[in-house]
Structure formats: structure tokens, C-alpha cells
Coordinates of C-alpha atoms in Angstrom, one line a residue:
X1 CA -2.0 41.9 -2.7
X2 CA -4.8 44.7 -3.2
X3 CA -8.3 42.5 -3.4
X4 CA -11.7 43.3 -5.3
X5 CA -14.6 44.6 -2.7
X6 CA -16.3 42.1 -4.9
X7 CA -14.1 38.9 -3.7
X8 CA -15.6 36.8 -0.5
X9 CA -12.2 35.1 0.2
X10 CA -12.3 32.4 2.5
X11 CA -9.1 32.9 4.0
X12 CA -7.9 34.3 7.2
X13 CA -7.8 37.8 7.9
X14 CA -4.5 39.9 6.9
X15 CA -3.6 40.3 10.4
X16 CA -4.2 36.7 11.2
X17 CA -1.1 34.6 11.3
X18 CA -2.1 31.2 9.4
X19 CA 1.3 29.7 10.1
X20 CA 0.4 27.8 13.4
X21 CA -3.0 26.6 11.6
X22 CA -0.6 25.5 8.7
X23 CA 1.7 23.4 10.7
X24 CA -0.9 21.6 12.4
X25 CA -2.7 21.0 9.4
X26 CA 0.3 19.0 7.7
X27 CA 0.3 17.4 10.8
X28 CA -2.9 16.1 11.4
X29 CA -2.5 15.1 7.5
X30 CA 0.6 13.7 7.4
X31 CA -0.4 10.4 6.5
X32 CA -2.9 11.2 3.8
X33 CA -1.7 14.7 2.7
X34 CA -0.8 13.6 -1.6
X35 CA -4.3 12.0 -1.8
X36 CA -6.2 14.9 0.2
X37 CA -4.4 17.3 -2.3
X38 CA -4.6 15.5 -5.9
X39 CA -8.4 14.7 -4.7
X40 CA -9.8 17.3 -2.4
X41 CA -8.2 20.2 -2.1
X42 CA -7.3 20.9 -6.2
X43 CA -10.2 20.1 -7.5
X44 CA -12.0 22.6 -5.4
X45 CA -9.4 25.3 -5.8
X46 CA -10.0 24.6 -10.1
X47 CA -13.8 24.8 -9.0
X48 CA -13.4 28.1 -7.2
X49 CA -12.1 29.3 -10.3
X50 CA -14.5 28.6 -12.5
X51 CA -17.5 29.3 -10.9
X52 CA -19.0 32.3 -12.8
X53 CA -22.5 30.2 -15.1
X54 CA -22.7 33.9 -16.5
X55 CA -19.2 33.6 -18.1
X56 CA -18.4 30.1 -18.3
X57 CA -20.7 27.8 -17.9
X58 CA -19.1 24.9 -19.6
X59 CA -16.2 25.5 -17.5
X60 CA -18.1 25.2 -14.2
X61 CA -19.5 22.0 -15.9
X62 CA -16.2 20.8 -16.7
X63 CA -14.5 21.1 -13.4
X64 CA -17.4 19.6 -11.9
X65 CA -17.3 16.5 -13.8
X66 CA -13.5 16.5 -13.4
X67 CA -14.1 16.5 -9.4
X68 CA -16.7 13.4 -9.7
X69 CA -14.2 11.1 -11.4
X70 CA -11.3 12.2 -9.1
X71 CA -13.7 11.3 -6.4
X72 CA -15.2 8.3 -6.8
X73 CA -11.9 6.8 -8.0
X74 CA -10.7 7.8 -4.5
X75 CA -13.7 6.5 -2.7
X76 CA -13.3 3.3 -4.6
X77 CA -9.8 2.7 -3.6
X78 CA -11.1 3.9 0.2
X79 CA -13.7 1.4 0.3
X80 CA -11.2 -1.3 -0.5
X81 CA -8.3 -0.5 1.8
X82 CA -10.8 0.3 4.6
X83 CA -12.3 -3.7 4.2
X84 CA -8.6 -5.0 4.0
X85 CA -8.1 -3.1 7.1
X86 CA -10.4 -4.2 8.6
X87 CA -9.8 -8.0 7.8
X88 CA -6.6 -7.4 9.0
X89 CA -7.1 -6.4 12.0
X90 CA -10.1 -9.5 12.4
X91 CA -6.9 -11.5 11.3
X92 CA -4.5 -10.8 13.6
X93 CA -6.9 -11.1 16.7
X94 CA -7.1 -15.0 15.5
X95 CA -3.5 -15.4 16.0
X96 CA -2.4 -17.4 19.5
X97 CA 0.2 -15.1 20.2
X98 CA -2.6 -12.1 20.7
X99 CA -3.0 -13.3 23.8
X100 CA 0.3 -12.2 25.5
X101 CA 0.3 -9.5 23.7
X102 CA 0.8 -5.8 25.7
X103 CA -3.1 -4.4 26.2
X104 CA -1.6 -1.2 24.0
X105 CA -1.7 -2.8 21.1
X106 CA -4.5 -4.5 21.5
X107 CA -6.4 -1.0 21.7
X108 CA -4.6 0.0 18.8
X109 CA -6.0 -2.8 17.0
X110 CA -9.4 -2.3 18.3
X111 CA -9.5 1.4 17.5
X112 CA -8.1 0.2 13.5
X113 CA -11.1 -1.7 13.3
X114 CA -13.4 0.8 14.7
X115 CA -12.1 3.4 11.9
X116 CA -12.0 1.1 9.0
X117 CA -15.5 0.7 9.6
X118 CA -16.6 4.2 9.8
X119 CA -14.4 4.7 6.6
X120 CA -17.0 2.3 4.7
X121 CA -19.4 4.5 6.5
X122 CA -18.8 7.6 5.5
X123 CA -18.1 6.6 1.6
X124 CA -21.6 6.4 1.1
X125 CA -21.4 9.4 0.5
X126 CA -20.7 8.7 -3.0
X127 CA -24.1 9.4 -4.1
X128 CA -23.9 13.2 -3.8
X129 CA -21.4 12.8 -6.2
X130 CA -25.0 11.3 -8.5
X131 CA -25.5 15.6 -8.3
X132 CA -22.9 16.7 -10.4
X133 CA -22.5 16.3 -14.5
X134 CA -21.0 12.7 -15.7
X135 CA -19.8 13.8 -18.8
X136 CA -19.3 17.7 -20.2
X137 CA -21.9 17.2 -22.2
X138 CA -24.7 17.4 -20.1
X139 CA -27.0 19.6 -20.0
X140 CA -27.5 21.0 -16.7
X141 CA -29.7 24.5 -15.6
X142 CA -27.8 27.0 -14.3
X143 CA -30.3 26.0 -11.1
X144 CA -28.9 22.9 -10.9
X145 CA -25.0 24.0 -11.5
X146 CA -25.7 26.7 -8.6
X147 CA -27.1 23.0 -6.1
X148 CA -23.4 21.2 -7.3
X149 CA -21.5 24.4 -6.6
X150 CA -22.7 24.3 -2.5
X151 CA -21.5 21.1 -2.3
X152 CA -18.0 22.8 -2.2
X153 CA -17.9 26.5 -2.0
X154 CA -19.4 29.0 0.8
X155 CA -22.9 29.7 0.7
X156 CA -23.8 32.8 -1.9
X157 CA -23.6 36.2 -1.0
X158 CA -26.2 39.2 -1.8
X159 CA -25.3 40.6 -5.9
X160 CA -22.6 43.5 -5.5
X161 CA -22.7 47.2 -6.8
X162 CA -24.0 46.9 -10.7
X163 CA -25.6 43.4 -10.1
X164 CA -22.1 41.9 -9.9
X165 CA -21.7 38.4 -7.6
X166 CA -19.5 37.9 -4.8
X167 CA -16.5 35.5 -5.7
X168 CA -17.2 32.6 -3.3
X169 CA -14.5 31.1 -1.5
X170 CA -13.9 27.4 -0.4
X171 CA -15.9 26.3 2.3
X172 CA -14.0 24.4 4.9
X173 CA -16.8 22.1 6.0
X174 CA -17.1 20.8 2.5
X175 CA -13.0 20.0 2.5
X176 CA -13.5 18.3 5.6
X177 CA -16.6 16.5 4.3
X178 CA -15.0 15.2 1.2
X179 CA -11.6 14.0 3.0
X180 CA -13.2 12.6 5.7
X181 CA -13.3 8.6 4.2
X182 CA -9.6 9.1 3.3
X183 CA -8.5 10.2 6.7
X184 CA -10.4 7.8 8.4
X185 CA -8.8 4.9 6.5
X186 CA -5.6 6.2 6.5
X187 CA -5.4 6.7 10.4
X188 CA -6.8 2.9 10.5
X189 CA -3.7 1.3 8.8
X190 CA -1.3 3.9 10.7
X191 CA -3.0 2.5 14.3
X192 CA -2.8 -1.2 12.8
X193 CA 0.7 -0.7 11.9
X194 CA 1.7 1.1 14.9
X195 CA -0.6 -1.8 16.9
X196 CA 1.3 -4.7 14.8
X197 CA 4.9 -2.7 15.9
X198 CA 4.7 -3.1 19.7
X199 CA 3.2 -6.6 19.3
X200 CA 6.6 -7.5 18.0
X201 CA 8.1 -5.9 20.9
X202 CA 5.8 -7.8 23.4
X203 CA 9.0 -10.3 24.2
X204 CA 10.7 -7.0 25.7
X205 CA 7.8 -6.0 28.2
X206 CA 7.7 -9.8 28.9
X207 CA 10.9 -10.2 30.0
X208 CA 10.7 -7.3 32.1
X209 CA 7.4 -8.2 34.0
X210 CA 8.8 -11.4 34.8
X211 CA 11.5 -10.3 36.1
X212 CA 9.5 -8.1 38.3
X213 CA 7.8 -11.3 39.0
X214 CA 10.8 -13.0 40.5
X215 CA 11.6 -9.8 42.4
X216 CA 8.4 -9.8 44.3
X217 CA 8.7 -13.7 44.8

């Protein structure tokens, strides 16, 4: 596909091969990869789109106020399953049968708590969504819309031939920026769960340490 000398795509090169970086992408998303694409990553694709204020400036607006509710409805839900996380993991540490259980999951559990708490961290972030337009009938100066629009695509490039601007492309750190509360919670529950998992099979390393036990005896 032939592209404009006007278009600053933020893709890989055409002689790049983005299929490794693809594959390890769904991997390191697997858990999270619905909510990091209904709330991240298509929201900034629409707002790529629309990003000309010359042409359509009640687009841009409209997109942007689109992305705020997406968001803070995720960061909402975030914010709670990060604290029941959490508790969880407080939780099962109370229980009397933590104490035989295998050091791995113990870690596990440890390393749940650690993320769920960095999770609430990082949801503060919330008020840079206070930036962008509440309803799409604000009024907001094409200053102001050009602030919002850094908060998700690359920084601007110089005016092309006949004072035309550069079509800016996603901007990677502002994908990982915006996913970041998600992954972390999301990882939390998939350590607590794996965590909880070999707790259950404690019995099985138990029984086989003391029969080592009455080896060595």
C-alpha cells in the first residue's frame, strides 16, 4: 500500500518483519488483551483518525471525550479488583495452613500483593484524563485540543510542502502508559491464582519430603 510523503506512520519499516513483535505481544497480553483493546488500543486508533482541528474539530473533540469515559470506567473497575486483590491475598496469609505451604507460592502471593498495590498506584493517573473534553460540547481551543492530542499520539512534526501537517501516528509510550493499571492488576490475580493453585498441591510436595525424611533417617 503506496503511502502519502505527508503520513508519519508509526509503524515498522516495510522491510521489518512485525510478526515476532506480534506474537510476543499477545503473549505478554494474554490475560488482559479484550480490555487493553476495547479501552486502549481503539480509542486511540479512532483518535488517530480524527485528528486534523483544521477539518474536524468536533470530531477530534468527540473521540476525545469518547476515550475519557472508556477510561475512567476501566480505571474504576481497576481500582476495585486491584483492592480485592489485594485483600485476597492479606486473606489467605491469615489462613493456618499457609504455614506448610511450598515457599513458591508464598512468593507468588507476595508478588500479587506487590502488583495490586502498584495497580492503585498507577490509576492515579486518572486525572490527566481532567485534560480532555467531558461532554462534546465543550468548548476547547485548538491550543488546548493540540495538549489532549500528546497524551496519545507522537509528538508533531514540522508543516509539509503547501503548509500541510504530518499525519501523526500512535505513540507507543502513551499505549503503554494508559494499559499500564490494567496489566498490572491483571498479572496480580493470574500470580494469586497461580499462587492459590500449588498451595492445593502442597500435600504432594509434603509427602514427598517426608519420605525423603525417612530415607535419610
Amino acid at each position: 500500500m503506496d503511502r502519502s510523503p505527508n503520513t508519519r506512520d508509526s509503524g515498522p519499516p516495510d522491510n521489518c518483519n512485525p510478526v515476532p513483535r506480534s506474537i510476543f505481544f499477545r503473549i505478554f497480553a494474554f490475560s488482559y488483551s479484550g480490555a487493553l483493546r476495547y479501552h486502549t488500543v481503539q480509542p486511540m486508533h479512532c483518535i488517530q483518525r480524527n485528528q486534523n482541528l483544521r477539518e474536524d474539530k468536533d470530531g477530534v473533540i468527540a473521540t476525545l471525550v469518547r476515550f475519557r469515559k472508556t477510561k475512567s470506567e476501566e480505571l474504576r473497575f481497576v481500582q476495585g479488583a486491584a483492592a480485592l486483590s489485594g485483600a485476597a491475598v492479606i486473606g489467605v496469609f491469615s489462613w493456618p495452613s499457609t504455614e506448610r505451604t511450598i515457599w513458591v507460592a508464598k512468593m507468588l502471593w507476595n508478588w500479587s500483593l506487590f502488583l495490586s498495590f502498584f495497580a492503585l498506584i498507577s490509576s492515579a493517573h486518572q486525572r490527566l484524563l481532567r485534560r480532555l473534553p467531558e461532554n462534546s460540547s465543550d468548548e476547547l481551543s485548538d491550543a488546548d485540543l493540540a495538549i489532549c492530542l500528546c497524551l496519545f499520539l507522537q509528538p508533531p512534526a514540522p508543516p509539509g510542502p503547501g503548509d500541510r501537517m504530518f499525519h501523526r501516528g500512535i505513540s507507543r509510550k502513551m499505549v503503554w502508559f494508559w494499559q499500564c493499571p490494567t496489566m498490572l492488576m491483571s498479572y496480580s490475580w493470574v500470580l494469586f491464582l497461580v499462587g492459590y493453585a500449588i498451595h492445593l498441591l502442597t500435600p504432594v510436595f509434603d509427602a514427598s519430603l517426608a519420605e525423603f525424611t525417612t530415607i535419610v533417617s
